[in-house]
Structure formats: structure tokens, C-alpha cells
Amino acid sequence: MLKSCAALANPLRLRILAALTQRGRQYVSELARQIGISRPLLYLHLQKLEAAGFVRSELALSEDGKALNWFELCDFEMTLSPEAIVAAAAKITEESPTTE
């Protein structure tokens, strides 16, 4: 739960998820133009979203042989309740990271 909440805590990541929800599967350059950020910055955010299980990627070749990295939304549902918070808090140790 901590990784999911940390991934959703960034406004750019919410915009990325919204764009993928509205327009479906997109390749990185297209998504970067739509969001209005650089591809390296987009990759940074997509890595966090992929690690949290919100998106998945697929590398494919275009008809002209160009490599395209496609991203799409994964099906997910998150329930945040007092009980879920207690369960997540019980898994935290002093050594475990609490934010990403």
C-alpha cells in the first residue's frame, strides 16, 4: 500500500494515469507531448507507476523499424480504509522506506 500511495502522491503521475485512462495505450513520445514534460522526466514517473502496478510497458517496433515503448494502464482498485492503514503500518520497520 505504501508504494501505491507514494506513486499516487505526485500530481504529474495522476495526470499520466488520467491520460492513459482517457486515450488508452500510448508510446512515450506521444504521452510526453500530451502531458507537456520531457521524455526522461516521463520515464522517471512511469517507472514509479510501473513498480506500483498501475501501468505496464511493451517495447515494439513500428513499421519503419523504430523502437517504440508503449505504456498502458493496468486494471487496479485501491481501497483505503482504517483497517488497510493499520495493516500497512504493521509492516513498516525502522529500516523500511516510507516514501519514494
PDB file of C-alpha atoms in Angstrom:
ATOM      1  CA  MET A   1       0.000   0.000   0.000  1.00  0.00           C
ATOM      2  CA  LEU A   2       2.855   2.411   0.750  1.00  0.00           C
ATOM      3  CA  LYS A   3       4.276   2.076  -2.766  1.00  0.00           C
ATOM      4  CA  SER A   4       0.828   2.669  -4.271  1.00  0.00           C
ATOM      5  CA  CYS A   5       0.134   5.737  -2.154  1.00  0.00           C
ATOM      6  CA  ALA A   6       3.599   7.155  -2.869  1.00  0.00           C
ATOM      7  CA  ALA A   7       3.077   6.657  -6.601  1.00  0.00           C
ATOM      8  CA  LEU A   8      -0.263   8.464  -6.480  1.00  0.00           C
ATOM      9  CA  ALA A   9       1.041  11.332  -4.344  1.00  0.00           C
ATOM     10  CA  ASN A  10       2.599  13.138  -7.321  1.00  0.00           C
ATOM     11  CA  PRO A  11       0.321  15.364  -9.472  1.00  0.00           C
ATOM     12  CA  LEU A  12       2.225  14.512 -12.673  1.00  0.00           C
ATOM     13  CA  ARG A  13       1.671  10.812 -12.072  1.00  0.00           C
ATOM     14  CA  LEU A  14      -2.043  11.438 -11.635  1.00  0.00           C
ATOM     15  CA  ARG A  15      -2.044  13.318 -14.953  1.00  0.00           C
ATOM     16  CA  ILE A  16      -0.232  10.391 -16.609  1.00  0.00           C
ATOM     17  CA  LEU A  17      -2.792   7.917 -15.276  1.00  0.00           C
ATOM     18  CA  ALA A  18      -5.628  10.192 -16.414  1.00  0.00           C
ATOM     19  CA  ALA A  19      -4.140  10.477 -19.915  1.00  0.00           C
ATOM     20  CA  LEU A  20      -3.771   6.693 -20.210  1.00  0.00           C
ATOM     21  CA  THR A  21      -7.311   6.237 -18.929  1.00  0.00           C
ATOM     22  CA  GLN A  22      -8.771   8.700 -21.435  1.00  0.00           C
ATOM     23  CA  ARG A  23      -6.684   7.859 -24.506  1.00  0.00           C
ATOM     24  CA  GLY A  24      -5.579   4.301 -23.873  1.00  0.00           C
ATOM     25  CA  ARG A  25      -2.232   2.810 -24.774  1.00  0.00           C
ATOM     26  CA  GLN A  26       0.366   5.390 -25.839  1.00  0.00           C
ATOM     27  CA  TYR A  27       4.032   5.462 -26.727  1.00  0.00           C
ATOM     28  CA  VAL A  28       6.386   7.578 -24.643  1.00  0.00           C
ATOM     29  CA  SER A  29       6.956  10.473 -27.060  1.00  0.00           C
ATOM     30  CA  GLU A  30       3.225  10.876 -27.634  1.00  0.00           C
ATOM     31  CA  LEU A  31       2.479  10.779 -23.914  1.00  0.00           C
ATOM     32  CA  ALA A  32       5.288  13.242 -23.103  1.00  0.00           C
ATOM     33  CA  ARG A  33       3.886  15.745 -25.626  1.00  0.00           C
ATOM     34  CA  GLN A  34       0.383  15.316 -24.256  1.00  0.00           C
ATOM     35  CA  ILE A  35       1.471  15.835 -20.619  1.00  0.00           C
ATOM     36  CA  GLY A  36       3.927  18.595 -21.548  1.00  0.00           C
ATOM     37  CA  ILE A  37       7.065  17.131 -19.960  1.00  0.00           C
ATOM     38  CA  SER A  38      10.361  15.736 -21.238  1.00  0.00           C
ATOM     39  CA  ARG A  39      10.714  12.050 -22.055  1.00  0.00           C
ATOM     40  CA  PRO A  40      13.402  11.489 -19.359  1.00  0.00           C
ATOM     41  CA  LEU A  41      11.126  13.003 -16.708  1.00  0.00           C
ATOM     42  CA  LEU A  42       8.180  10.979 -18.013  1.00  0.00           C
ATOM     43  CA  TYR A  43      10.243   7.776 -17.817  1.00  0.00           C
ATOM     44  CA  LEU A  44      11.086   8.544 -14.191  1.00  0.00           C
ATOM     45  CA  HIS A  45       7.389   8.831 -13.330  1.00  0.00           C
ATOM     46  CA  LEU A  46       6.403   5.824 -15.446  1.00  0.00           C
ATOM     47  CA  GLN A  47       8.963   3.689 -13.609  1.00  0.00           C
ATOM     48  CA  LYS A  48       7.341   4.572 -10.270  1.00  0.00           C
ATOM     49  CA  LEU A  49       3.876   3.846 -11.659  1.00  0.00           C
ATOM     50  CA  GLU A  50       5.028   0.538 -13.146  1.00  0.00           C
ATOM     51  CA  ALA A  51       6.731  -0.513  -9.889  1.00  0.00           C
ATOM     52  CA  ALA A  52       3.466   0.177  -8.060  1.00  0.00           C
ATOM     53  CA  GLY A  53       1.489  -1.896 -10.583  1.00  0.00           C
ATOM     54  CA  PHE A  54      -0.517   0.935 -12.149  1.00  0.00           C
ATOM     55  CA  VAL A  55       0.934   0.717 -15.671  1.00  0.00           C
ATOM     56  CA  ARG A  56       2.756  -1.800 -17.846  1.00  0.00           C
ATOM     57  CA  SER A  57       5.090  -1.292 -20.770  1.00  0.00           C
ATOM     58  CA  GLU A  58       5.757  -3.090 -24.020  1.00  0.00           C
ATOM     59  CA  LEU A  59       8.594  -2.465 -26.425  1.00  0.00           C
ATOM     60  CA  ALA A  60       7.533  -2.844 -30.065  1.00  0.00           C
ATOM     61  CA  LEU A  61       8.856  -1.955 -33.497  1.00  0.00           C
ATOM     62  CA  SER A  62       6.985   0.447 -35.738  1.00  0.00           C
ATOM     63  CA  GLU A  63       6.500  -0.296 -39.431  1.00  0.00           C
ATOM     64  CA  ASP A  64       9.621   1.732 -40.247  1.00  0.00           C
ATOM     65  CA  GLY A  65      11.713  -0.260 -37.731  1.00  0.00           C
ATOM     66  CA  LYS A  66      11.723   2.357 -34.994  1.00  0.00           C
ATOM     67  CA  ALA A  67      11.550   1.055 -31.410  1.00  0.00           C
ATOM     68  CA  LEU A  68       8.531   2.371 -29.531  1.00  0.00           C
ATOM     69  CA  ASN A  69       7.974   1.904 -25.817  1.00  0.00           C
ATOM     70  CA  TRP A  70       4.225   1.681 -25.257  1.00  0.00           C
ATOM     71  CA  PHE A  71       2.560   2.162 -21.884  1.00  0.00           C
ATOM     72  CA  GLU A  72      -0.934   1.202 -20.855  1.00  0.00           C
ATOM     73  CA  LEU A  73      -2.984   1.298 -17.712  1.00  0.00           C
ATOM     74  CA  CYS A  74      -3.311  -1.868 -15.637  1.00  0.00           C
ATOM     75  CA  ASP A  75      -6.617  -2.759 -14.074  1.00  0.00           C
ATOM     76  CA  PHE A  76      -6.460  -1.811 -10.425  1.00  0.00           C
ATOM     77  CA  GLU A  77      -8.649  -0.993  -7.489  1.00  0.00           C
ATOM     78  CA  MET A  78      -7.464   0.504  -4.247  1.00  0.00           C
ATOM     79  CA  THR A  79      -9.446   0.552  -1.042  1.00  0.00           C
ATOM     80  CA  LEU A  80      -8.191   2.877   1.632  1.00  0.00           C
ATOM     81  CA  SER A  81      -9.731   2.195   4.995  1.00  0.00           C
ATOM     82  CA  PRO A  82      -8.622   2.464   8.607  1.00  0.00           C
ATOM     83  CA  GLU A  83      -8.059  -1.301   8.620  1.00  0.00           C
ATOM     84  CA  ALA A  84      -5.864  -1.132   5.496  1.00  0.00           C
ATOM     85  CA  ILE A  85      -3.788   1.619   7.106  1.00  0.00           C
ATOM     86  CA  VAL A  86      -3.324  -0.453  10.278  1.00  0.00           C
ATOM     87  CA  ALA A  87      -2.224  -3.459   8.208  1.00  0.00           C
ATOM     88  CA  ALA A  88       0.246  -1.341   6.197  1.00  0.00           C
ATOM     89  CA  ALA A  89       1.608   0.341   9.324  1.00  0.00           C
ATOM     90  CA  ALA A  90       2.250  -3.061  10.909  1.00  0.00           C
ATOM     91  CA  LYS A  91       4.606  -3.900   8.027  1.00  0.00           C
ATOM     92  CA  ILE A  92       6.740  -0.786   8.469  1.00  0.00           C
ATOM     93  CA  THR A  93      10.070  -1.244  10.181  1.00  0.00           C
ATOM     94  CA  GLU A  94      12.625   1.389  11.080  1.00  0.00           C
ATOM     95  CA  GLU A  95      14.739   0.238   8.133  1.00  0.00           C
ATOM     96  CA  SER A  96      11.955   0.235   5.547  1.00  0.00           C
ATOM     97  CA  PRO A  97      11.487   3.308   3.359  1.00  0.00           C
ATOM     98  CA  THR A  98       8.223   5.123   3.987  1.00  0.00           C
ATOM     99  CA  THR A  99       8.288   7.293   0.855  1.00  0.00           C
ATOM    100  CA  GLU A 100       9.667   7.070  -2.656  1.00  0.00           C
TER     101      GLU A 100
END
